[in-house]
Amino acid sequence: MEIVLSGIRPTGHLHLGNYFGALRNFTKMQHEHRCFFFIADLHALTTHPKSADFHDNVRNVLAEYLAAGLDPDVATIYVQSDVPEIAELYVLLNMLAYQGELERTASFKEKVRKQADNVNAGLLTYPVLMAADILIHRAGKVPVGKDQEQHLEMTRTFARRFNNLYGSEVFPEPAAFNFGGELIKIPGLDGSGKMGKSEGNGIFLIDDEKTVARKVMRAVTDSGPAHPHSEMSAPVRNIFTVLEVVASPDTVAHFRAQHDAGVIRYGDLKKQLAADIWRTIAPIHARIAEIKSDRDYLSRVTLHGAAKARESAQATLKEVKKAIGFKAF
Ligand code: TRP
């Protein structure tokens, strides 16, 4: 049984990309591994230092995780800031992280460009905090997208550096977890890249039936296949990619055949896609509202999650301090 860990910054609602790209897999993985799922609210402060919705954002993501099927009695689900041991390990790891390597991190360089007015030290040491998240539970597997690979590589570096410096074997080196070929990238329906919360092309788990339909009907297509057997254009291919995830194989085959015959009507395709997306997310959508309004339940879940996470974190921190040479007087 592997120790698997995943974190998400609470900066917006979860969309189909989050769900089909990760969350749906997590609901299965939680039964196969020892899983830690947490909401990285400290990381969010590096870019959103005083969001008025700070607490709401955490609550939204938590409710959406639970509604999608993460089970707090099976996995350890917690809020990062509820586990102070993470911040403590972060301080200790900061002593092993070099200015140069942090400045060379791609995500840092991007932030320097994007938020030049707030290049805070938290941004610079973002990878150290992420390493603390992972190493605090000595996780062996971390499901990450391409954009997080460098951070995971740095986590391995810090783990190795700690072990070498202190002649210890406290930290394993975490590897990327890819869902064995099941990794699905959900494209945006605006004809561009992947679905994202900031791209304005997201279909969210909290969207109602009408909103889903409106967004899907707006999806970019083309002027229709020029002739039978025309190659599919990129925006239309994106629509089919999403359809394949939510619709039955027969439905996909039907519309593929129509495209191939050059007689496809994109309006019909979109209607079908909207219906299938809604069918897929409707049960989750219903649970989100229910869970979000149940403050007692959310309170119980976070307290329970923090207790479990802290137990694991304290065990690691004890070893870490012993290796460094902290002793009681
Ligand atoms: N940096 C990750 C992201 O932006 C979020 C994150 C924080 C994370 N800590 C983590 C992911 C630990 C995996 C493991 O997507």
Coordinates of C-alpha atoms and ligand atoms in Angstrom, one line a residue:
M1 CA 0.0 0.0 0.0
E2 CA 1.6 3.3 -1.1
I3 CA 1.3 6.6 0.7
V4 CA -0.3 8.9 -1.8
L5 CA -0.7 12.6 -1.3
S6 CA -2.4 15.4 -3.3
G7 CA -3.0 19.0 -2.6
I8 CA -5.1 21.6 -4.3
R9 CA -5.0 25.4 -3.9
P10 CA -8.5 26.8 -3.0
T11 CA -8.7 29.5 -5.6
G12 CA -11.9 28.5 -7.3
H13 CA -14.5 25.9 -7.9
L14 CA -13.7 22.5 -9.3
H15 CA -14.3 22.0 -13.0
L16 CA -14.6 19.0 -15.2
G17 CA -10.9 19.0 -15.8
N18 CA -10.3 18.7 -12.0
Y19 CA -12.9 16.0 -11.8
F20 CA -12.0 13.7 -14.7
G21 CA -8.3 14.5 -14.6
A22 CA -7.9 13.7 -10.9
L23 CA -10.8 13.7 -8.5
R24 CA -12.6 10.8 -10.0
N25 CA -9.4 8.7 -9.8
F26 CA -8.9 9.7 -6.2
T27 CA -12.3 8.3 -5.3
K28 CA -11.0 4.9 -6.4
M29 CA -7.5 5.3 -5.2
Q30 CA -8.6 6.0 -1.6
H31 CA -9.6 2.4 -1.3
E32 CA -6.3 1.0 -2.7
H33 CA -3.7 3.2 -1.0
R34 CA -3.2 5.2 2.1
C35 CA -4.3 8.6 0.8
F36 CA -3.9 12.1 2.0
F37 CA -5.9 14.8 0.3
F38 CA -5.6 18.4 1.5
I39 CA -6.5 21.9 0.7
A40 CA -3.4 24.1 0.3
D41 CA -4.7 27.3 1.9
L42 CA -1.2 28.4 2.9
H43 CA -0.1 28.1 -0.7
A44 CA -3.0 30.2 -1.8
L45 CA -1.7 33.1 0.3
T46 CA 1.3 33.4 -2.0
T47 CA -1.0 34.8 -4.7
H48 CA -4.2 35.7 -2.9
P49 CA -3.0 37.3 0.4
K50 CA -6.3 38.9 1.4
S51 CA -9.1 37.4 -0.5
A52 CA -12.4 38.2 1.1
D53 CA -13.6 34.7 0.2
F54 CA -10.6 32.9 1.8
H55 CA -12.7 30.8 4.1
D56 CA -15.5 30.3 1.5
N57 CA -13.0 29.1 -1.0
V58 CA -11.7 26.4 1.4
R59 CA -15.2 25.4 2.2
N60 CA -16.2 25.2 -1.5
V61 CA -13.3 22.9 -2.4
L62 CA -13.8 20.8 0.6
A63 CA -17.6 20.3 -0.1
E64 CA -16.8 19.6 -3.7
Y65 CA -14.2 17.0 -2.8
L66 CA -16.7 15.3 -0.5
A67 CA -19.5 15.5 -2.9
A68 CA -17.4 13.9 -5.6
G69 CA -16.9 10.9 -3.3
L70 CA -13.8 11.4 -1.2
D71 CA -14.6 9.6 2.1
P72 CA -13.2 11.1 5.2
D73 CA -13.4 7.8 7.0
V74 CA -11.3 6.2 4.3
A75 CA -8.8 8.9 3.2
T76 CA -7.2 11.6 5.4
I77 CA -8.8 14.8 4.2
Y78 CA -7.6 18.0 5.8
V79 CA -6.9 21.7 5.5
Q80 CA -3.2 22.5 5.3
S81 CA -3.2 25.3 7.9
D82 CA -4.9 23.0 10.4
V83 CA -1.6 21.0 10.5
P84 CA 1.1 23.3 12.0
E85 CA 3.7 20.5 11.7
I86 CA 3.8 21.3 8.0
A87 CA 4.9 24.9 8.7
E88 CA 7.4 23.6 11.1
L89 CA 8.9 21.2 8.6
Y90 CA 8.9 24.0 6.1
V91 CA 11.1 26.1 8.3
L92 CA 13.6 23.3 8.7
L93 CA 13.6 22.5 4.9
N94 CA 14.2 26.2 4.1
M95 CA 17.6 25.8 5.6
L96 CA 18.5 23.3 2.9
A97 CA 17.0 25.2 0.0
Y98 CA 19.3 27.4 -2.0
Q99 CA 18.4 30.8 -3.2
G100 CA 19.7 30.0 -6.7
E101 CA 17.7 26.9 -7.2
L102 CA 14.5 28.6 -5.9
E103 CA 15.0 31.6 -8.3
R104 CA 15.4 29.2 -11.2
T105 CA 12.1 27.5 -10.6
A106 CA 9.8 27.9 -13.6
S107 CA 6.7 28.7 -11.5
F108 CA 8.6 31.4 -9.6
K109 CA 9.8 33.0 -12.8
E110 CA 6.3 33.0 -14.1
K111 CA 5.0 34.7 -10.9
V112 CA 7.7 37.3 -11.1
R113 CA 6.3 38.2 -14.5
K114 CA 2.6 37.9 -13.6
Q115 CA 2.6 39.6 -10.2
A116 CA 5.6 41.9 -10.2
D117 CA 4.1 44.0 -7.5
N118 CA 4.1 41.1 -5.0
V119 CA 7.2 39.0 -5.4
N120 CA 7.0 37.7 -1.8
A121 CA 9.4 35.2 -0.1
G122 CA 6.4 32.7 0.0
L123 CA 6.4 32.6 -3.8
L124 CA 10.2 32.0 -3.8
T125 CA 9.9 29.2 -1.3
Y126 CA 6.6 27.8 -2.7
P127 CA 8.4 24.5 -3.7
V128 CA 9.8 24.2 -0.1
L129 CA 6.3 24.4 1.4
M130 CA 5.1 21.8 -1.2
A131 CA 8.0 19.6 -0.3
A132 CA 7.0 19.9 3.4
D133 CA 3.4 18.9 2.4
I134 CA 4.7 15.8 0.8
L135 CA 7.6 14.8 3.1
I136 CA 5.6 15.4 6.3
H137 CA 3.7 12.2 5.6
R138 CA 6.7 10.6 3.8
A139 CA 4.4 10.1 0.8
G140 CA 5.8 7.9 -2.0
K141 CA 3.4 8.8 -4.7
V142 CA 2.1 12.2 -5.7
P143 CA -0.4 12.6 -8.6
V144 CA 0.8 15.7 -10.4
G145 CA 0.3 17.4 -13.7
K146 CA 3.1 18.6 -16.0
D147 CA 3.2 22.0 -14.3
Q148 CA 4.1 20.5 -10.9
E149 CA 6.8 18.1 -12.1
Q150 CA 9.6 20.5 -11.3
H151 CA 8.2 21.0 -7.8
L152 CA 8.2 17.2 -7.2
E153 CA 11.8 17.0 -8.6
M154 CA 12.8 19.6 -6.0
T155 CA 11.0 17.7 -3.3
R156 CA 13.2 14.7 -4.2
T157 CA 16.3 17.0 -4.1
F158 CA 15.4 18.3 -0.6
A159 CA 14.7 14.8 0.7
R160 CA 18.0 13.5 -0.6
R161 CA 19.9 16.5 0.7
F162 CA 18.3 16.1 4.2
N163 CA 19.1 12.4 4.3
N164 CA 22.7 13.0 3.2
L165 CA 23.4 16.0 5.4
Y166 CA 22.1 14.2 8.6
G167 CA 23.1 10.7 7.6
S168 CA 19.5 9.6 7.9
E169 CA 16.9 7.8 5.9
V170 CA 13.9 9.8 7.2
F171 CA 12.6 10.8 3.8
P172 CA 11.7 8.6 0.9
E173 CA 12.0 10.3 -2.5
P174 CA 8.4 10.7 -3.8
A175 CA 7.6 9.7 -7.4
A176 CA 4.9 11.0 -9.7
F177 CA 1.7 8.9 -9.7
N178 CA 0.1 8.6 -13.1
F179 CA -3.1 6.9 -13.2
G180 CA -1.8 4.1 -15.4
G181 CA -2.8 5.5 -18.8
E182 CA -6.2 6.7 -17.5
L183 CA -4.9 10.2 -17.4
I184 CA -7.5 12.3 -19.2
K185 CA -6.9 15.9 -20.1
I186 CA -10.1 17.8 -20.5
P187 CA -9.8 20.5 -23.1
G188 CA -11.6 23.8 -22.9
L189 CA -14.6 24.2 -25.2
D190 CA -13.3 27.5 -26.5
G191 CA -11.1 25.8 -29.1
S192 CA -8.0 26.5 -27.1
G193 CA -5.9 24.5 -24.5
K194 CA -7.0 22.7 -21.4
M195 CA -9.9 23.6 -19.2
G196 CA -9.0 25.9 -16.4
K197 CA -10.6 28.0 -13.8
S198 CA -8.9 31.2 -14.9
E199 CA -9.3 30.5 -18.6
G200 CA -13.0 31.4 -18.6
N201 CA -13.7 28.1 -20.3
G202 CA -14.6 26.0 -17.3
I203 CA -17.7 23.9 -16.7
F204 CA -17.9 23.5 -13.0
L205 CA -19.3 20.9 -10.7
I206 CA -21.5 23.6 -9.2
D207 CA -23.0 24.6 -12.6
D208 CA -26.7 23.8 -12.9
E209 CA -28.3 22.2 -15.9
K210 CA -29.0 25.5 -17.6
T211 CA -25.5 26.8 -17.1
V212 CA -24.0 23.6 -18.4
A213 CA -26.2 23.8 -21.5
R214 CA -25.4 27.5 -22.1
K215 CA -21.7 26.9 -21.9
V216 CA -21.8 23.8 -24.1
M217 CA -23.9 25.6 -26.7
R218 CA -21.3 28.3 -26.8
A219 CA -18.5 25.9 -27.5
V220 CA -16.4 26.8 -30.6
T221 CA -16.8 24.5 -33.6
D222 CA -16.1 25.1 -37.3
S223 CA -18.2 25.6 -40.4
G224 CA -18.7 21.9 -40.7
P225 CA -16.7 19.2 -42.4
A226 CA -15.9 20.4 -45.9
H227 CA -16.6 17.0 -47.4
P228 CA -17.0 13.4 -46.2
H229 CA -13.9 12.0 -44.5
S230 CA -12.7 15.6 -43.7
E231 CA -10.1 15.7 -41.0
M232 CA -11.6 16.9 -37.7
S233 CA -10.7 20.5 -36.7
A234 CA -9.1 21.1 -33.3
P235 CA -12.1 22.7 -31.6
V236 CA -14.4 19.9 -32.8
R237 CA -11.9 17.3 -31.6
N238 CA -12.1 18.9 -28.2
I239 CA -15.8 18.5 -28.1
F240 CA -15.4 14.8 -29.0
T241 CA -12.8 14.4 -26.3
V242 CA -15.2 15.6 -23.6
L243 CA -18.0 13.5 -25.2
E244 CA -15.9 10.4 -24.9
V245 CA -15.6 10.9 -21.2
V246 CA -19.3 11.4 -20.4
A247 CA -21.2 9.6 -23.2
S248 CA -21.8 6.0 -24.1
P249 CA -19.5 4.5 -26.8
D250 CA -22.6 4.2 -29.0
T251 CA -23.3 7.9 -28.8
V252 CA -19.7 8.8 -29.6
A253 CA -19.7 6.3 -32.6
H254 CA -22.9 7.8 -33.9
F255 CA -21.6 11.4 -34.0
R256 CA -18.2 10.2 -35.3
A257 CA -20.0 8.5 -38.2
Q258 CA -22.0 11.6 -38.9
H259 CA -18.9 13.7 -39.0
D260 CA -17.2 11.3 -41.2
A261 CA -20.2 11.3 -43.6
G262 CA -20.0 15.1 -43.6
V263 CA -23.6 15.5 -42.4
I264 CA -23.0 16.3 -38.7
R265 CA -25.1 19.0 -37.1
Y266 CA -23.0 20.6 -34.3
G267 CA -26.2 21.8 -32.6
D268 CA -27.3 18.2 -32.1
L269 CA -23.8 17.2 -31.0
K270 CA -23.7 19.9 -28.4
K271 CA -27.2 19.1 -27.1
Q272 CA -26.1 15.5 -26.6
L273 CA -22.9 16.6 -24.9
A274 CA -24.7 19.0 -22.5
A275 CA -27.2 16.2 -21.6
D276 CA -24.4 13.7 -20.9
I277 CA -22.3 16.2 -18.9
W278 CA -25.3 17.1 -16.8
R279 CA -26.2 13.4 -16.3
T280 CA -22.7 12.8 -15.0
I281 CA -22.4 15.8 -12.6
A282 CA -26.0 16.1 -11.4
P283 CA -25.6 13.8 -8.4
I284 CA -22.4 15.5 -7.4
H285 CA -24.0 18.9 -8.0
A286 CA -26.9 18.0 -5.6
R287 CA -24.6 16.8 -2.9
I288 CA -22.4 19.9 -3.0
A289 CA -25.2 22.2 -1.9
E290 CA -26.3 19.8 0.8
I291 CA -22.8 19.3 2.2
K292 CA -21.9 23.0 2.0
S293 CA -24.8 24.0 4.1
D294 CA -24.0 21.4 6.8
R295 CA -21.5 23.3 8.9
D296 CA -21.5 20.7 11.6
Y297 CA -20.5 18.0 9.2
L298 CA -17.8 20.1 7.7
S299 CA -16.5 20.9 11.1
R300 CA -16.4 17.2 12.0
V301 CA -14.7 16.3 8.8
T302 CA -11.9 18.9 9.2
L303 CA -11.3 18.2 12.9
H304 CA -11.1 14.5 12.2
G305 CA -8.9 15.0 9.1
A306 CA -6.5 17.3 11.0
A307 CA -6.2 14.9 13.9
K308 CA -5.3 12.0 11.6
A309 CA -2.9 14.2 9.6
R310 CA -1.2 15.6 12.7
E311 CA -0.6 12.2 14.1
S312 CA 1.2 11.2 10.9
A313 CA 3.0 14.6 10.8
Q314 CA 4.2 14.4 14.4
A315 CA 5.7 11.0 13.9
T316 CA 7.8 12.4 11.0
L317 CA 8.7 15.6 12.7
K318 CA 10.0 13.6 15.7
E319 CA 12.4 11.7 13.5
V320 CA 13.4 14.9 11.7
K321 CA 14.3 16.7 14.9
K322 CA 16.1 13.7 16.2
A323 CA 18.2 13.5 13.0
I324 CA 19.0 17.2 13.1
G325 CA 20.0 17.0 16.8
F326 CA 17.2 18.8 18.7
K327 CA 17.1 17.4 22.2
A328 CA 15.1 18.2 25.3
F329 CA 17.0 19.6 28.3
Ligands
TRP1 N1 1.3 23.3 -6.1 C1 0.1 22.5 -6.3 C2 -0.7 23.1 -7.5 O1 -0.7 24.3 -7.6 C3 -0.7 22.4 -5.1 C4 0.0 21.7 -4.0 C5 0.5 22.2 -2.9 C6 0.4 20.3 -4.0 N2 1.1 21.2 -2.1 C7 1.1 20.1 -2.8 C8 0.2 19.2 -4.9 C9 1.6 18.8 -2.5 C10 0.7 18.0 -4.6 C11 1.4 17.8 -3.4 O2 -1.4 22.4 -8.1

